[in-house]
Tab-separated table of C-alpha atoms in Angstrom:
chain	number	residue	atom	x	y	z
P	1	MET	CA	128.433	37.117	163.916
P	2	LYS	CA	129.572	40.714	164.282
P	3	LYS	CA	130.827	43.039	166.963
P	4	TRP	CA	129.579	46.524	167.614
P	5	GLU	CA	131.518	49.181	169.484
P	6	CYS	CA	130.128	52.094	171.465
P	7	VAL	CA	131.719	55.203	169.966
P	8	VAL	CA	131.411	57.052	173.276
P	9	CYS	CA	133.079	54.643	175.704
P	10	GLY	CA	134.432	51.728	173.715
P	11	PHE	CA	132.100	49.045	175.124
P	12	ILE	CA	131.817	46.141	172.692
P	13	TYR	CA	128.637	44.223	172.010
P	14	ASP	CA	129.536	40.821	170.634
P	15	GLU	CA	126.610	39.150	168.860
P	16	GLU	CA	128.098	35.755	169.573
P	17	GLU	CA	128.130	36.335	173.324
P	18	GLY	CA	125.009	38.488	173.677
P	19	LEU	CA	124.437	39.894	177.151
P	20	PRO	CA	122.703	37.090	179.048
P	21	GLU	CA	122.677	39.085	182.318
P	22	GLU	CA	120.527	41.692	180.570
P	23	GLY	CA	118.278	39.108	178.996
P	24	ILE	CA	119.929	39.268	175.563
P	25	GLU	CA	120.681	35.685	174.557
P	26	PRO	CA	123.988	34.658	172.974
P	27	GLY	CA	123.697	34.882	169.209
P	28	THR	CA	121.323	37.867	169.243
P	29	LYS	CA	121.981	39.964	166.173
P	30	TRP	CA	122.474	43.680	166.612
P	31	GLU	CA	119.271	44.531	164.773
P	32	ASP	CA	117.370	42.308	167.216
P	33	VAL	CA	118.713	44.084	170.293
P	34	PRO	CA	115.785	46.204	171.586
P	35	GLU	CA	115.767	49.769	170.267
P	36	ASP	CA	115.575	51.216	173.798
P	37	TRP	CA	118.617	49.237	174.954
P	38	VAL	CA	121.476	51.434	176.179
P	39	CYS	CA	125.190	50.841	176.587
P	40	PRO	CA	125.738	49.264	180.021
P	41	ASP	CA	128.945	51.245	180.548
P	42	CYS	CA	127.953	54.758	179.533
P	43	GLY	CA	124.238	54.814	178.821
P	44	VAL	CA	124.198	56.002	175.208
P	45	GLY	CA	121.681	54.469	172.815
P	46	LYS	CA	122.098	52.024	169.931
P	47	GLU	CA	122.599	54.870	167.447
P	48	ASP	CA	125.957	55.586	169.079
P	49	PHE	CA	127.357	52.171	168.189
P	50	GLU	CA	129.359	51.323	165.107
P	51	MET	CA	130.124	47.979	163.611
P	52	ILE	CA	133.765	47.029	163.994
P	53	GLU	CA	135.892	44.277	162.588
P	54	ILE	CA	138.099	42.571	165.134
T	1	MET	CA	110.767	83.215	170.961
T	2	ASN	CA	114.256	83.396	172.418
T	3	PRO	CA	116.335	80.281	171.854
T	4	ILE	CA	117.380	77.658	174.329
T	5	VAL	CA	121.055	78.428	174.876
T	6	VAL	CA	123.479	75.640	175.731
T	7	ILE	CA	126.945	76.565	176.955
T	8	GLY	CA	129.370	73.740	176.246
T	9	SER	CA	129.919	71.355	173.351
T	10	GLY	CA	131.135	68.302	175.253
T	11	LEU	CA	129.119	65.146	175.748
T	12	ALA	CA	126.758	66.927	178.149
T	13	GLY	CA	125.924	69.806	175.820
T	14	PHE	CA	125.628	67.871	172.568
T	15	ASN	CA	123.763	64.935	174.081
T	16	THR	CA	121.232	67.296	175.643
T	17	VAL	CA	120.707	68.836	172.216
T	18	LYS	CA	120.454	65.431	170.581
T	19	GLU	CA	117.897	64.141	173.100
T	20	PHE	CA	115.929	67.394	172.965
T	21	ARG	CA	115.655	67.220	169.183
T	22	LYS	CA	114.022	63.803	169.488
T	23	LEU	CA	111.186	65.568	171.324
T	24	ASP	CA	111.109	69.053	169.805
T	25	LYS	CA	112.191	69.785	166.247
T	26	GLU	CA	111.217	73.465	166.169
T	27	THR	CA	112.409	75.478	169.154
T	28	PRO	CA	115.607	77.319	168.220
T	29	VAL	CA	118.724	76.150	170.019
T	30	VAL	CA	122.101	77.888	170.158
T	31	VAL	CA	125.205	76.095	171.407
T	32	LEU	CA	128.053	78.330	172.580
T	33	THR	CA	131.469	76.778	172.974
T	34	ALA	CA	134.924	78.068	173.797
T	35	ASP	CA	136.309	75.044	171.919
T	36	ASP	CA	136.356	74.335	168.205
T	37	GLY	CA	132.918	72.706	168.433
T	38	ARG	CA	133.830	69.340	166.994
T	39	ASN	CA	131.794	66.494	168.442
T	40	TYR	CA	133.940	63.905	170.196
T	41	SER	CA	133.783	61.561	173.131
T	42	LYS	CA	136.013	62.550	176.013
T	43	PRO	CA	136.542	58.990	177.325
T	44	MET	CA	138.156	58.125	174.000
T	45	LEU	CA	140.966	60.653	174.613
T	46	SER	CA	142.687	58.126	176.861
T	47	THR	CA	142.520	55.278	174.341
T	48	GLY	CA	143.912	57.113	171.325
T	49	PHE	CA	147.327	55.452	171.129
T	50	THR	CA	145.947	51.950	171.580
T	51	LYS	CA	143.488	52.573	168.790
T	52	GLU	CA	145.965	54.687	166.803
T	53	LYS	CA	143.604	57.604	166.528
T	54	SER	CA	144.658	61.193	165.988
T	55	ALA	CA	142.564	64.105	167.204
T	56	ASP	CA	141.009	64.331	163.746
T	57	ASP	CA	140.144	60.633	163.844
T	58	LEU	CA	138.408	61.081	167.197
T	59	ALA	CA	136.284	63.975	165.940
T	60	MET	CA	132.963	62.389	165.004
T	61	ALA	CA	131.500	65.521	163.443
T	62	SER	CA	132.468	69.083	162.597
T	63	PRO	CA	130.455	71.911	164.206
T	64	GLU	CA	128.789	72.465	160.823
T	65	GLN	CA	127.736	68.825	160.709
T	66	VAL	CA	126.403	68.996	164.275
T	67	ALA	CA	124.452	72.135	163.386
T	68	GLU	CA	122.881	70.431	160.416
T	69	GLN	CA	122.268	67.123	162.143
T	70	PHE	CA	120.415	68.674	165.071
T	71	ASN	CA	119.113	71.838	163.430
T	72	VAL	CA	120.934	74.084	165.896
T	73	THR	CA	123.314	77.017	165.721
T	74	VAL	CA	126.839	76.259	166.964
T	75	ARG	CA	129.031	79.244	167.778
T	76	THR	CA	132.638	78.212	168.320
T	77	GLY	CA	135.509	79.959	170.060
T	78	VAL	CA	133.065	81.953	172.176
T	79	HIS	CA	134.101	82.823	175.711
T	80	VAL	CA	130.995	83.657	177.689
T	81	ALA	CA	131.611	86.737	179.823
T	82	GLY	CA	128.685	86.424	182.200
T	83	ILE	CA	125.039	85.602	182.763
T	84	ASP	CA	122.375	88.142	183.658
T	85	THR	CA	119.751	85.874	185.172
T	86	ASP	CA	117.237	88.728	185.742
T	87	ARG	CA	117.202	89.632	182.068
T	88	ARG	CA	117.705	86.016	180.970
T	89	ARG	CA	120.701	87.018	178.980
T	90	VAL	CA	124.100	85.508	178.249
T	91	LEU	CA	126.795	88.160	178.063
T	92	LEU	CA	129.365	87.714	175.324
T	93	PRO	CA	132.592	89.702	174.864
T	94	ASP	CA	130.934	92.271	172.584
T	95	ASP	CA	127.406	91.042	172.233
T	96	HIS	CA	124.666	89.321	174.175
T	97	LEU	CA	122.168	86.570	173.645
T	98	ASP	CA	118.755	86.323	175.308
T	99	TYR	CA	117.542	82.879	176.280
T	100	SER	CA	114.252	81.220	177.048
T	101	ALA	CA	116.177	78.529	178.906
T	102	LEU	CA	119.878	78.204	179.606
T	103	VAL	CA	121.801	74.945	179.960
T	104	LEU	CA	125.197	74.996	181.651
T	105	ALA	CA	127.185	72.065	180.304
T	106	LEU	CA	130.525	73.587	181.213
T	107	GLY	CA	132.459	70.497	182.194
T	108	ALA	CA	135.379	70.455	184.600
T	109	ASP	CA	138.852	71.937	184.669
T	110	THR	CA	141.946	69.897	185.220
T	111	TRP	CA	143.649	70.860	188.396
T	112	THR	CA	147.384	70.761	189.036
T	113	PRO	CA	148.954	71.831	192.319
T	114	PRO	CA	151.480	74.650	192.056
T	115	LEU	CA	154.798	73.476	190.632
T	116	ASP	CA	158.134	75.268	190.452
T	117	GLY	CA	160.622	75.171	187.640
T	118	ASP	CA	161.305	76.775	184.299
T	119	ALA	CA	159.304	74.209	182.320
T	120	VAL	CA	156.007	74.374	184.195
T	121	GLY	CA	154.430	75.917	181.128
T	122	GLU	CA	155.222	72.758	179.184
T	123	VAL	CA	153.274	70.427	181.468
T	124	PHE	CA	150.311	69.058	179.540
T	125	SER	CA	146.862	68.202	180.703
T	126	VAL	CA	144.372	66.575	178.371
T	127	ASN	CA	140.868	67.777	179.070
T	128	ASP	CA	139.396	68.128	175.598
T	129	LEU	CA	140.005	67.254	171.966
T	130	MET	CA	142.097	70.361	171.319
T	131	ASP	CA	144.387	69.499	174.261
T	132	TYR	CA	144.609	65.988	172.907
T	133	GLY	CA	145.732	67.224	169.506
T	134	ARG	CA	148.497	69.340	171.052
T	135	PHE	CA	149.564	66.477	173.314
T	136	ARG	CA	149.826	64.071	170.373
T	137	GLN	CA	151.891	66.622	168.514
T	138	ALA	CA	154.255	67.081	171.462
T	139	LEU	CA	154.789	63.334	171.649
T	140	GLU	CA	155.789	62.975	168.022
T	141	GLY	CA	159.309	61.653	167.755
T	142	ASN	CA	159.553	61.307	171.542
T	143	LYS	CA	159.867	58.246	173.717
T	144	SER	CA	159.080	58.915	177.358
T	145	VAL	CA	156.331	60.478	179.440
T	146	THR	CA	156.070	61.295	183.137
T	147	ILE	CA	152.485	61.209	184.378
T	148	LEU	CA	151.577	63.131	187.520
T	149	GLY	CA	148.656	61.408	189.225
T	150	GLY	CA	147.591	57.773	189.402
T	151	GLY	CA	143.835	58.234	189.404
T	152	LEU	CA	141.458	57.252	186.632
T	153	ILE	CA	142.911	59.512	183.949
T	154	GLY	CA	146.525	58.910	184.990
T	155	CYS	CA	146.168	55.130	184.928
T	156	GLU	CA	144.259	55.117	181.655
T	157	PHE	CA	146.927	57.263	180.007
T	158	ALA	CA	149.706	55.113	181.515
T	159	ASN	CA	148.155	52.067	179.860
T	160	ASP	CA	147.424	53.833	176.593
T	161	LEU	CA	150.834	55.481	176.248
T	162	SER	CA	152.576	52.189	177.072
T	163	ASN	CA	150.544	50.542	174.323
T	164	GLY	CA	151.731	53.342	172.077
T	165	GLY	CA	155.352	52.400	172.789
T	166	PHE	CA	156.208	55.141	175.283
T	167	GLN	CA	158.234	54.620	178.434
T	168	VAL	CA	155.933	55.809	181.236
T	169	SER	CA	156.824	56.912	184.769
T	170	LEU	CA	153.874	57.613	187.048
T	171	VAL	CA	153.975	59.687	190.237
T	172	GLU	CA	151.231	59.177	192.827
T	173	PRO	CA	151.644	60.644	196.323
T	174	LEU	CA	148.896	58.494	197.837
T	175	GLY	CA	151.011	55.422	197.340
T	176	ARG	CA	149.026	53.252	194.920
T	177	CYS	CA	146.980	53.220	191.744
T	178	LEU	CA	143.448	54.636	191.900
T	179	PRO	CA	143.745	55.363	195.638
T	180	MET	CA	140.470	57.274	195.842
T	181	LEU	CA	138.450	54.620	194.035
T	182	LEU	CA	139.811	51.194	194.968
T	183	PRO	CA	140.656	49.183	198.064
T	184	GLU	CA	144.338	48.238	198.320
T	185	ALA	CA	144.217	44.735	196.865
T	186	ALA	CA	142.519	46.024	193.730
T	187	SER	CA	145.006	48.916	193.449
T	188	ALA	CA	147.840	46.401	193.653
T	189	ALA	CA	146.361	44.361	190.814
T	190	VAL	CA	146.151	47.445	188.587
T	191	GLY	CA	149.723	48.356	189.538
T	192	ARG	CA	150.977	44.894	188.532
T	193	GLY	CA	149.037	45.067	185.279
T	194	LEU	CA	150.596	48.403	184.354
T	195	GLU	CA	154.041	47.267	185.511
T	196	SER	CA	153.803	44.326	183.129
T	197	LEU	CA	153.634	46.914	180.327
T	198	GLY	CA	156.782	48.584	181.628
T	199	VAL	CA	155.251	51.455	183.634
T	200	THR	CA	157.536	52.605	186.462
T	201	PHE	CA	155.833	53.869	189.616
T	202	HIS	CA	156.972	56.510	192.070
T	203	PHE	CA	154.574	56.031	194.947
T	204	GLY	CA	154.672	58.422	197.885
T	205	PRO	CA	156.432	61.590	196.775
T	206	LEU	CA	154.833	64.688	195.274
T	207	ALA	CA	156.036	66.404	192.151
T	208	LYS	CA	157.673	69.689	193.191
T	209	ALA	CA	159.090	71.169	190.031
T	210	VAL	CA	159.513	70.623	186.307
T	211	HIS	CA	162.697	71.929	184.714
T	212	HIS	CA	164.235	71.864	181.283
T	213	ASN	CA	166.956	69.272	181.248
T	214	ARG	CA	170.363	70.942	181.402
T	215	ASN	CA	171.574	68.827	178.520
T	216	GLY	CA	168.938	70.502	176.401
T	217	GLN	CA	166.962	67.303	175.893
T	218	GLY	CA	163.490	67.021	177.394
T	219	LEU	CA	162.344	67.712	180.933
T	220	VAL	CA	163.238	66.813	184.483
T	221	THR	CA	160.528	66.342	187.088
T	222	GLU	CA	161.775	66.867	190.602
T	223	LEU	CA	159.972	64.896	193.323
T	224	SER	CA	159.691	65.693	197.024
T	225	ASP	CA	161.934	62.720	197.902
T	226	GLY	CA	164.740	64.145	195.780
T	227	THR	CA	164.216	61.871	192.789
T	228	HIS	CA	164.771	63.449	189.386
T	229	LEU	CA	162.716	61.889	186.603
T	230	GLU	CA	163.839	62.557	183.064
T	231	SER	CA	161.283	62.389	180.291
T	232	ASP	CA	160.467	64.017	176.999
T	233	VAL	CA	156.973	65.077	178.031
T	234	VAL	CA	155.127	65.592	181.344
T	235	LEU	CA	151.386	65.002	181.644
T	236	SER	CA	149.423	66.174	184.644
T	237	ALA	CA	146.408	64.029	185.501
T	238	ILE	CA	145.903	64.943	189.120
T	239	GLY	CA	142.347	66.040	189.400
T	240	LEU	CA	139.209	67.554	187.953
T	241	ARG	CA	137.261	70.453	189.384
T	242	PRO	CA	133.737	71.298	188.233
T	243	ARG	CA	133.649	74.623	186.394
T	244	ILE	CA	131.551	76.785	188.680
T	245	ASP	CA	132.974	80.304	188.282
T	246	LEU	CA	130.560	81.490	185.599
T	247	ALA	CA	127.591	80.332	187.683
T	248	LYS	CA	129.008	81.674	190.911
T	249	ASP	CA	129.656	85.099	189.402
T	250	ALA	CA	126.060	85.154	188.158
T	251	GLY	CA	124.835	84.580	191.694
T	252	LEU	CA	123.833	80.948	191.268
T	253	ARG	CA	124.212	78.667	194.255
T	254	THR	CA	127.329	76.526	194.055
T	255	ASN	CA	129.202	74.151	196.284
T	256	ARG	CA	131.656	71.627	194.795
T	257	GLY	CA	129.600	71.960	191.606
T	258	ILE	CA	126.714	74.102	190.416
T	259	LEU	CA	123.857	73.137	192.707
T	260	THR	CA	120.772	71.669	191.082
T	261	ASP	CA	117.656	69.868	192.155
T	262	ARG	CA	116.493	66.569	190.711
T	263	THR	CA	115.224	68.290	187.566
T	264	LEU	CA	118.712	69.796	187.080
T	265	ARG	CA	117.342	73.269	187.833
T	266	THR	CA	119.848	75.646	189.364
T	267	SER	CA	118.882	78.367	191.833
T	268	ALA	CA	118.099	80.764	188.941
T	269	PRO	CA	114.874	80.463	186.946
T	270	ASP	CA	115.138	78.561	183.655
T	271	VAL	CA	118.844	77.897	184.184
T	272	TYR	CA	119.877	74.243	184.261
T	273	ALA	CA	123.190	72.467	184.750
T	274	LEU	CA	124.349	68.931	184.012
T	275	GLY	CA	127.421	66.804	183.548
T	276	ASP	CA	130.800	67.402	185.147
T	277	CYS	CA	129.957	70.962	186.288
T	278	ALA	CA	126.805	70.019	188.193
T	279	GLU	CA	126.141	68.903	191.744
T	280	VAL	CA	122.806	67.128	191.559
T	281	GLU	CA	121.257	66.762	195.010
T	282	GLY	CA	124.760	66.425	196.429
T	283	HIS	CA	126.135	64.120	193.731
T	284	VAL	CA	129.153	65.248	191.688
T	285	LEU	CA	129.668	62.432	189.190
T	286	PRO	CA	132.041	63.266	186.338
T	287	TYR	CA	131.187	60.171	184.302
T	288	VAL	CA	129.235	59.503	181.125
T	289	LEU	CA	126.532	57.259	182.589
T	290	PRO	CA	125.079	59.908	184.939
T	291	LEU	CA	125.561	62.554	182.262
T	292	MET	CA	123.417	60.585	179.794
T	293	ALA	CA	120.712	60.080	182.415
T	294	GLY	CA	120.831	63.839	182.957
T	295	ALA	CA	120.683	64.666	179.242
T	296	ARG	CA	117.589	62.496	178.726
T	297	ALA	CA	115.740	63.930	181.719
T	298	LEU	CA	116.696	67.507	180.883
T	299	ALA	CA	115.583	67.106	177.277
T	300	LYS	CA	112.097	66.219	178.513
T	301	THR	CA	112.091	69.108	180.956
T	302	LEU	CA	113.133	71.544	178.220
T	303	ALA	CA	110.398	70.128	175.991
T	304	GLY	CA	107.837	71.052	178.621
T	305	GLU	CA	107.514	67.984	180.815
T	306	ALA	CA	109.441	68.576	184.063
T	307	THR	CA	111.328	65.317	184.577
T	308	PRO	CA	113.506	64.461	187.560
T	309	VAL	CA	116.706	62.572	186.803
T	310	SER	CA	117.162	59.143	188.313
T	311	TYR	CA	120.532	57.587	188.936
T	312	GLY	CA	120.494	53.819	189.048
T	313	VAL	CA	123.620	51.893	189.898
T	314	MET	CA	126.517	53.938	188.514
T	315	PRO	CA	129.509	51.682	187.878
T	316	VAL	CA	132.665	53.231	186.441
T	317	THR	CA	134.717	51.282	183.922
T	318	ILE	CA	138.385	52.198	183.917
T	319	LYS	CA	140.086	51.602	180.616
T	320	THR	CA	143.246	49.842	181.751
T	321	PRO	CA	143.202	46.734	179.551
T	322	ALA	CA	146.415	45.512	181.223
T	323	CYS	CA	144.161	44.922	184.225
T	324	PRO	CA	140.542	45.896	183.549
T	325	VAL	CA	138.699	47.638	186.378
T	326	VAL	CA	135.065	48.243	187.160
T	327	VAL	CA	134.224	50.047	190.347
T	328	CYS	CA	131.028	51.146	191.965
T	329	PRO	CA	132.272	53.273	194.854
T	330	PRO	CA	130.292	53.001	198.092
T	331	PRO	CA	128.571	56.202	199.261
T	332	GLU	CA	130.991	58.591	200.946
T	333	GLU	CA	131.152	58.277	204.722
T	334	LEU	CA	129.102	55.079	204.766
T	335	GLU	CA	130.318	52.768	207.525
T	336	GLY	CA	131.166	49.301	206.356
T	337	GLU	CA	133.886	46.925	205.293
T	338	TRP	CA	135.514	45.619	202.163
T	339	ASP	CA	135.406	41.869	201.710
T	340	VAL	CA	138.257	41.065	199.350
T	341	GLN	CA	138.858	37.889	197.366
T	342	ALA	CA	141.990	37.945	195.269
T	343	ASP	CA	143.387	35.421	192.826
T	344	GLY	CA	146.405	36.969	191.134
T	345	ASN	CA	145.197	40.096	189.361
T	346	ASP	CA	141.567	38.971	189.573
T	347	VAL	CA	140.164	40.812	192.569
T	348	GLN	CA	136.583	40.910	193.724
T	349	ALA	CA	136.129	43.418	196.538
T	350	LEU	CA	132.628	43.840	197.925
T	351	PHE	CA	131.742	46.689	200.246
T	352	ARG	CA	129.049	45.771	202.742
T	353	ASP	CA	127.400	48.122	205.225
T	354	GLN	CA	126.900	47.270	208.885
T	355	GLU	CA	123.683	45.427	208.072
T	356	GLY	CA	125.601	43.298	205.572
T	357	ALA	CA	123.978	44.832	202.492
T	358	LEU	CA	126.116	45.255	199.374
T	359	ARG	CA	126.766	48.997	198.856
T	360	GLY	CA	129.708	49.061	196.466
T	361	TYR	CA	132.249	46.934	194.681
T	362	ALA	CA	135.612	46.990	192.978
T	363	LEU	CA	136.452	44.355	190.393
T	364	THR	CA	139.700	43.777	188.510
T	365	GLY	CA	140.928	41.339	185.889
T	366	GLU	CA	138.581	38.454	185.150
T	367	ALA	CA	136.372	39.479	188.079
T	368	VAL	CA	134.949	42.386	186.048
T	369	LYS	CA	132.582	39.809	184.560
T	370	GLU	CA	130.654	39.840	187.858
T	371	LYS	CA	129.585	43.437	187.235
T	372	LEU	CA	126.074	42.943	185.885
T	373	LYS	CA	125.218	40.355	188.519
T	374	LEU	CA	126.397	42.634	191.329
T	375	ASN	CA	124.596	45.657	189.841
T	376	LYS	CA	121.317	43.831	190.439
T	377	GLU	CA	122.145	43.500	194.121
T	378	LEU	CA	123.023	47.176	194.619
T	379	PRO	CA	120.525	49.884	195.538
T	380	ALA	CA	120.048	52.719	193.048
T	381	LEU	CA	122.142	55.790	193.825
T	382	MET	CA	119.281	58.249	193.444
T	383	PRO	CA	116.098	56.313	192.612
């Protein structure tokens, strides 16, 4: 499981946790997050996220 | 065909270009910027010490890379002298540029009240990547920073600089952290969080003057209550003002910001404004979420399909990891009350109107997890 960070605001999408409140189940891999999904904190698209190691 | 001209290379300008290029790959676009034209994210400027990132690290692309990536022309270091809206022309110091459409993505200026003292010129504000680079340089080899202002930027920098090992003193005349955004219990939680990192607060007094220390080392900030704060560096983070002068001088309608309708059109034909400089149907929202909504709508409008911008719920995340904050401020002048539940630094404050409907919230600590649930209960800001 990986984590992805929004390069604009620093929001972190954690594959392990998903985003259940937005209908993204825990364990959802980044590539399976819908393409039109946007960062809940700043609204940028998936292309503005980078994989990070924590 | 004359190009679309975008003034400003911040998030508003570059994201408009990026979204536009998804819809139109041909129309020429020229970006004019007074800055060095590197693409960066402004919110990251207040997390640079925590993440150990220099100005160069925070630059995601050079202007040349941006130009290639989006097939646009980027002209850096250009100070626009004026706009002739009748001729659809941007006036440059010794040149001009005719536009088919003009986008004002000018941003906001930092604002510092007048200060006395012989070191006023050494007070920093960090409003863009170039400022950030100079600020980092000034901090090299130093240990202490006085921050003027305990709003969003002041608190974020207090947290970030503390993480970077600096001794931080913060001056806030309104008596608490984030006084314009949070109810008192939530402010107190943020204050305790920052104090746990070693931040020292001076709540109540104003900064009056900044002098060079007589011993030749660093600066002295003089407060209205007579306190003298010694530090190596002083950072002003008091306020932001939308940049409206260029628009105003060109005869565009302005108020707090450059006035636009829902399609981000200003009062002049084919001139648009978005981001921190714009006042969209009365809303001045200097945050990334509304800016991105604006960039997407404006891109469609510029591509030929007039598209009004919608603002959903617009929560603001404040990057104070010592006590995380998410706030969705209630509409100004709305009558109502805060209902506050506090457990240590975990505060959930809900603002309800007189009918009992949820109209805003402030969450700190662990309570920030309630954000998405509460967002569903809130009405959209501008549906």
